[in-house]
């Protein structure tokens, strides 16, 4: 058995006297991948990492191997190829997240971790869009529970996979709610899920991203036009406004503080837009704090108006009926789920989109460009304050 396991190991692996398996990569293969290699990657990388070992009752050590240790490997033809990238996509069970997971998985160059709160829904969704099953794994994540976020990070680490890209995509929108609802820790649900859950997740997984040897590692936080008051869409009431963050500093619990970041009356549509401002500010604060030191690309985006997604599930039926044609024929801001997925997949993997600190948008010809954020969504002081208050709320400070 031990011999069989050893025979499967490539020559870069050794099993030491203590029976501890150690995987080392030759430095040439670590740094040998240029960004042009990146575009001609394959799915059949032959590099493996010994993830864990188990001493069987007969004393034999069985090693469990997972693909993904090295960035490049030499194919028989002597051509350099790239291992599959590993991207976590939150909220990949529908809409933009699902379309992105599909777009990435179909390339054969990515393994997508679909981080979802409803396992069965995610499995059905992946199957329904025909995702190749060897290119995705579903892992449970409920962003409305910080315990679940921590558990997810533990589970991901146990999987032994390297993390190359994290996409913070999941969101809830409660435009018709009269009263706030709350996460497990008692934060207003939209900001708690869309911002605080992702904030903790991103902070915890930053270490994993740092350790990745992939040529371009990225942390992407989905933003939106409706959080940007420098646009027509961002001026539709209620407008995003974080104010002086007094409600957030008070814990967003609606008991001894307001459920709204600015301390005002609860408004579900505003809470969502505020959460998107937090998402865009957080991306920039990550960029300021960590880009230079880690080389990680931090980015946000507005993928276009994907008027058919589940995001509007709590809106009134008339809105759901009229919103897609309104966006298609009047504002012309409409994009299909498929197109939006291609856009986000571009931000994940396109070698030309490595600039950090950028908020991407697309023009009518579907060409990407660096967009301007509103004054509030690019306010560095506010970004720092959101960061510091969020750290306290999620228990990191
Ligand atoms: P969807 O409702 O289709 O997708 C949202 C996803 O988030 C779903 O998979 C949902 O899971 C998941 N989710 C919600 N709550 C949680 C939670 N507590 N834990 C884990 N996952 C959760 O909406 P979209 O695809 O439209 O939204 C995706 C992103 O795109 C959001 O960040 C949104 O702000 C952004 N966006 C959307 C635009 C649009 O026009 N639709 C425009 C601009 C930005 P489940 O399937 O279980 O409900
Ligand atoms: Mg908007 C160019 C104009 C434009 C664009 C691109 C959007 C995107 N919207 C635009 C204009 C308008 N919207 C106008 C003029 C109105 C008033 C009639 C309008 C209304 C409106 C409503 C009621 N729009 C909405 C809503 C929502 O409930 C959606 C929302 O705010 O969700 C948070 C929404 C959106 N409009 C958009 C986009 C992308 C959304 C939804 C999603 C999001 O930002 O995540």
XYZ file of C-alpha atoms in Angstrom, residues 5-365:
361
model
C 1.117 5.529 -2.719
C 4.775 6.341 -3.182
C 4.691 5.181 -6.771
C 1.969 7.696 -7.474
C 4.013 10.575 -6.164
C 5.927 12.700 -8.592
C 9.664 13.010 -8.086
C 9.415 16.352 -6.294
C 7.892 14.604 -3.305
C 9.664 12.849 -0.521
C 8.543 10.767 2.387
C 10.807 11.306 5.341
C 11.982 8.730 7.876
C 9.323 9.834 10.351
C 6.772 8.954 7.729
C 5.945 12.610 7.226
C 5.318 13.406 3.609
C 6.585 16.706 2.428
C 5.931 18.372 -0.866
C 8.441 20.756 -2.259
C 8.296 22.622 -5.482
C 11.256 23.549 -7.492
C 11.600 27.295 -7.485
C 11.905 27.357 -11.251
C 8.421 25.954 -11.532
C 7.094 28.403 -8.971
C 8.235 31.473 -10.759
C 8.435 30.145 -14.257
C 4.869 30.998 -15.174
C 4.515 34.230 -17.008
C 1.142 35.797 -17.494
C 1.190 34.556 -21.033
C 1.496 31.003 -19.724
C -1.572 31.840 -17.770
C -3.693 31.936 -20.892
C -2.652 28.525 -22.118
C -3.209 26.568 -18.983
C -4.475 23.051 -18.923
C -6.598 21.007 -16.662
C -4.349 18.034 -16.495
C -1.593 19.299 -14.232
C 0.498 16.471 -12.917
C 1.595 18.164 -9.702
C 0.155 16.857 -6.510
C 0.351 17.824 -2.912
C 0.240 15.342 -0.074
C -2.592 16.694 1.944
C -2.770 14.320 4.826
C -1.707 10.917 5.845
C -3.358 8.260 7.871
C -1.651 5.400 9.677
C -3.712 2.330 8.888
C -4.176 -0.499 11.381
C -1.450 -2.477 9.637
C 0.946 0.390 10.245
C 0.996 1.585 6.674
C 0.729 5.286 6.005
C -1.795 6.189 3.374
C -1.350 9.549 1.783
C -4.258 11.531 0.425
C -3.300 13.587 -2.556
C -4.935 16.597 -4.005
C -3.986 18.363 -7.138
C -2.730 21.928 -7.011
C 0.642 22.232 -5.339
C 2.569 23.763 -8.178
C 1.839 26.491 -10.602
C 3.652 25.024 -13.538
C 4.584 21.592 -14.615
C 6.472 20.233 -17.573
C 4.360 18.283 -20.002
C 5.955 15.468 -22.000
C 6.321 17.855 -24.932
C 8.381 20.088 -22.654
C 5.807 22.879 -22.743
C 5.027 24.725 -19.555
C 1.467 24.441 -18.434
C -0.413 25.836 -15.485
C -2.342 24.043 -12.793
C -6.018 24.797 -12.382
C -6.708 27.918 -10.396
C -8.989 27.614 -7.395
C -11.646 30.281 -6.948
C -14.153 30.540 -4.117
C -17.389 32.176 -5.270
C -19.916 33.033 -2.563
C -23.585 32.865 -3.494
C -22.894 30.675 -6.500
C -26.312 29.014 -6.341
C -28.001 31.591 -8.573
C -27.688 34.708 -10.688
C -24.288 36.291 -11.151
C -22.473 33.829 -8.881
C -23.799 30.793 -10.730
C -23.086 32.319 -14.152
C -19.535 33.127 -13.040
C -18.976 29.645 -11.624
C -20.226 28.196 -14.900
C -18.036 30.463 -17.039
C -14.930 29.623 -14.994
C -15.578 25.901 -14.759
C -16.182 25.579 -18.495
C -12.703 26.843 -19.298
C -11.230 23.744 -17.644
C -8.665 26.043 -16.052
C -10.526 26.628 -12.798
C -11.866 24.649 -9.919
C -14.722 26.607 -8.361
C -15.654 26.316 -4.719
C -19.325 27.218 -4.668
C -19.775 28.694 -1.185
C -23.517 28.460 -0.619
C -26.039 28.401 2.195
C -28.293 25.854 0.476
C -26.300 22.820 -0.590
C -29.078 21.091 -2.527
C -30.052 24.241 -4.386
C -26.422 24.767 -5.369
C -26.029 21.180 -6.560
C -29.201 21.416 -8.658
C -28.096 24.778 -10.042
C -24.646 23.504 -11.009
C -26.201 20.492 -12.733
C -28.864 22.552 -14.473
C -26.280 24.761 -16.167
C -24.117 21.760 -17.062
C -21.014 22.542 -15.009
C -18.407 19.779 -15.416
C -18.515 18.005 -12.074
C -14.759 17.649 -11.738
C -14.490 21.445 -11.866
C -16.515 22.413 -8.823
C -17.064 21.616 -5.165
C -19.950 22.890 -3.078
C -19.163 23.961 0.475
C -21.612 25.265 3.007
C -21.424 28.948 3.901
C -24.079 31.073 5.546
C -22.803 34.629 5.535
C -25.513 35.626 7.988
C -23.650 33.700 10.703
C -20.080 34.506 11.680
C -19.718 31.008 13.153
C -20.613 29.615 9.756
C -18.021 31.874 8.109
C -15.320 30.576 10.480
C -16.472 26.995 9.963
C -16.328 27.458 6.202
C -12.748 28.723 6.408
C -11.777 25.674 8.510
C -13.470 23.312 6.074
C -11.845 24.955 3.104
C -8.428 24.667 4.723
C -9.064 21.001 5.464
C -9.762 20.420 1.787
C -6.059 21.052 1.177
C -6.675 23.250 -1.841
C -4.700 26.381 -2.513
C -6.778 29.562 -2.730
C -6.040 31.745 -5.729
C -9.125 33.941 -6.036
C -11.926 34.850 -3.640
C -15.113 36.350 -5.053
C -17.407 38.009 -2.497
C -20.620 37.922 -4.521
C -23.554 36.796 -2.360
C -26.124 39.374 -1.320
C -29.631 39.886 -0.031
C -31.940 42.757 -0.911
C -35.076 43.499 1.136
C -36.783 46.434 -0.542
C -40.256 45.745 0.846
C -39.388 44.870 4.449
C -41.160 47.082 6.968
C -39.006 45.943 9.845
C -35.383 44.897 9.880
C -34.367 41.284 10.191
C -31.083 40.185 11.692
C -28.150 37.841 11.303
C -27.233 35.222 13.915
C -25.136 37.810 15.748
C -27.899 40.409 15.605
C -26.707 42.683 12.795
C -29.237 44.079 10.324
C -29.466 41.357 7.652
C -28.376 43.160 4.461
C -25.306 44.859 5.889
C -24.639 41.812 8.094
C -24.659 39.433 5.124
C -23.425 41.521 2.216
C -20.712 43.383 4.102
C -19.885 41.964 7.556
C -20.020 38.276 6.579
C -17.805 38.968 3.584
C -15.525 41.208 5.616
C -14.757 38.397 8.070
C -14.459 35.833 5.277
C -12.028 38.008 3.299
C -9.944 38.871 6.325
C -9.601 35.220 7.319
C -8.849 34.013 3.803
C -6.295 36.731 3.137
C -3.645 34.458 4.653
C -4.613 31.678 2.283
C -4.454 34.020 -0.711
C -1.028 35.200 0.428
C 0.209 31.627 0.391
C -0.985 30.952 -3.141
C 1.748 30.554 -5.728
C -0.595 31.347 -8.601
C 0.653 34.050 -10.979
C -2.252 36.394 -10.246
C -4.150 36.141 -6.974
C -7.234 38.233 -6.550
C -9.872 39.272 -4.055
C -12.972 40.571 -5.763
C -15.887 42.195 -3.968
C -18.981 42.797 -6.074
C -20.189 46.396 -5.905
C -22.977 48.217 -7.708
C -24.009 51.352 -9.515
C -26.866 51.905 -7.061
C -24.383 52.575 -4.239
C -22.734 55.293 -6.322
C -24.474 58.642 -6.114
C -22.429 60.005 -9.024
C -24.815 58.111 -11.347
C -28.486 58.428 -12.280
C -29.215 54.984 -10.834
C -27.510 55.956 -7.579
C -29.772 58.972 -7.267
C -32.991 56.987 -7.218
C -34.274 57.306 -3.634
C -33.441 56.077 -1.077
C -29.828 57.045 -1.714
C -26.869 55.323 -0.106
C -25.368 57.305 2.733
C -23.281 55.960 5.615
C -23.338 59.253 7.502
C -20.979 59.234 10.464
C -21.450 55.474 10.942
C -23.132 55.927 14.312
C -25.581 53.040 13.779
C -22.805 50.743 12.680
C -20.652 51.692 15.649
C -23.653 50.874 17.832
C -23.892 47.340 16.398
C -26.756 47.653 13.862
C -28.964 45.680 16.211
C -32.053 47.859 16.248
C -32.209 47.648 20.044
C -29.794 50.085 21.608
C -28.764 51.406 18.232
C -30.335 51.907 14.850
C -30.357 48.994 12.383
C -29.025 51.431 9.763
C -25.377 52.400 9.357
C -26.142 56.131 9.471
C -28.337 55.735 12.554
C -31.580 56.527 10.696
C -34.954 54.783 10.325
C -34.864 51.295 8.851
C -35.147 51.202 5.047
C -34.361 47.880 3.370
C -33.463 49.368 -0.035
C -31.114 51.872 1.578
C -29.545 49.187 3.778
C -28.679 47.221 0.611
C -27.169 50.258 -1.114
C -25.226 51.139 2.044
C -23.904 47.566 2.126
C -22.646 47.981 -1.452
C -20.846 51.195 -0.450
C -19.179 49.180 2.345
C -18.204 46.517 -0.209
C -16.539 49.091 -2.484
C -14.831 50.901 0.409
C -13.572 47.591 1.812
C -11.994 46.642 -1.511
C -10.080 49.936 -1.567
C -8.996 49.631 2.066
C -7.694 46.106 1.341
C -5.803 47.571 -1.598
C -4.217 50.314 0.542
C -3.270 47.954 3.348
C -2.198 44.850 1.494
C -1.613 45.235 -2.222
C 2.007 46.300 -2.079
C 2.982 43.777 0.571
C 1.163 40.773 -0.924
C 0.832 41.446 -4.653
C -2.829 40.462 -4.397
C -5.123 42.293 -6.817
C -8.132 43.792 -5.058
C -11.014 44.760 -7.323
C -14.696 45.577 -7.389
C -17.150 45.858 -10.249
C -20.566 46.759 -11.467
C -21.482 43.869 -13.783
C -24.458 45.653 -15.398
C -28.123 45.447 -14.474
C -28.954 41.744 -14.304
C -32.630 42.420 -13.950
C -33.769 38.772 -13.923
C -31.876 37.420 -10.913
C -33.120 36.236 -7.550
C -31.948 39.511 -6.004
C -35.389 40.961 -6.646
C -37.289 37.980 -5.206
C -38.705 40.056 -2.349
C -39.801 42.917 -4.583
C -43.485 43.294 -5.526
C -44.623 41.226 -8.529
C -45.257 44.333 -10.668
C -41.651 45.435 -10.188
C -40.371 42.005 -11.163
C -42.522 42.107 -14.290
C -41.552 45.611 -15.436
C -37.947 45.876 -14.273
C -36.349 43.720 -17.028
C -38.067 45.534 -19.972
C -37.443 48.902 -18.270
C -33.724 48.147 -18.073
C -33.611 46.569 -21.539
C -35.451 49.226 -23.541
C -35.319 52.397 -21.467
C -32.096 52.621 -19.466
C -30.323 50.111 -21.760
C -28.408 49.016 -18.672
C -29.661 45.412 -18.896
C -27.307 42.463 -19.168
C -28.143 38.776 -19.240
C -26.955 36.505 -16.443
C -24.626 34.783 -18.912
C -23.028 38.061 -19.983
C -22.636 39.226 -16.366
C -20.973 35.901 -15.512
C -18.489 36.388 -18.338
C -17.686 39.837 -17.006
C -17.026 38.671 -13.466
C -15.066 35.685 -14.786
C -12.924 38.202 -16.677
C -12.174 40.049 -13.434
C -11.223 36.678 -11.918
C -8.955 35.445 -14.643
C -8.193 37.890 -17.451
C -4.446 38.576 -17.503
C -5.132 42.167 -18.539
C -7.263 42.944 -15.479
C -4.564 42.710 -12.820
C -4.658 46.337 -11.706
C -5.521 46.616 -8.029
C -7.873 49.069 -6.345
C -10.087 49.297 -9.430
C -13.874 49.364 -9.806
C -14.574 47.785 -13.209
C -17.514 48.506 -15.447
C -18.331 47.665 -19.087
C -19.417 49.913 -21.922
C -22.161 49.172 -24.433
C -19.769 47.124 -26.529
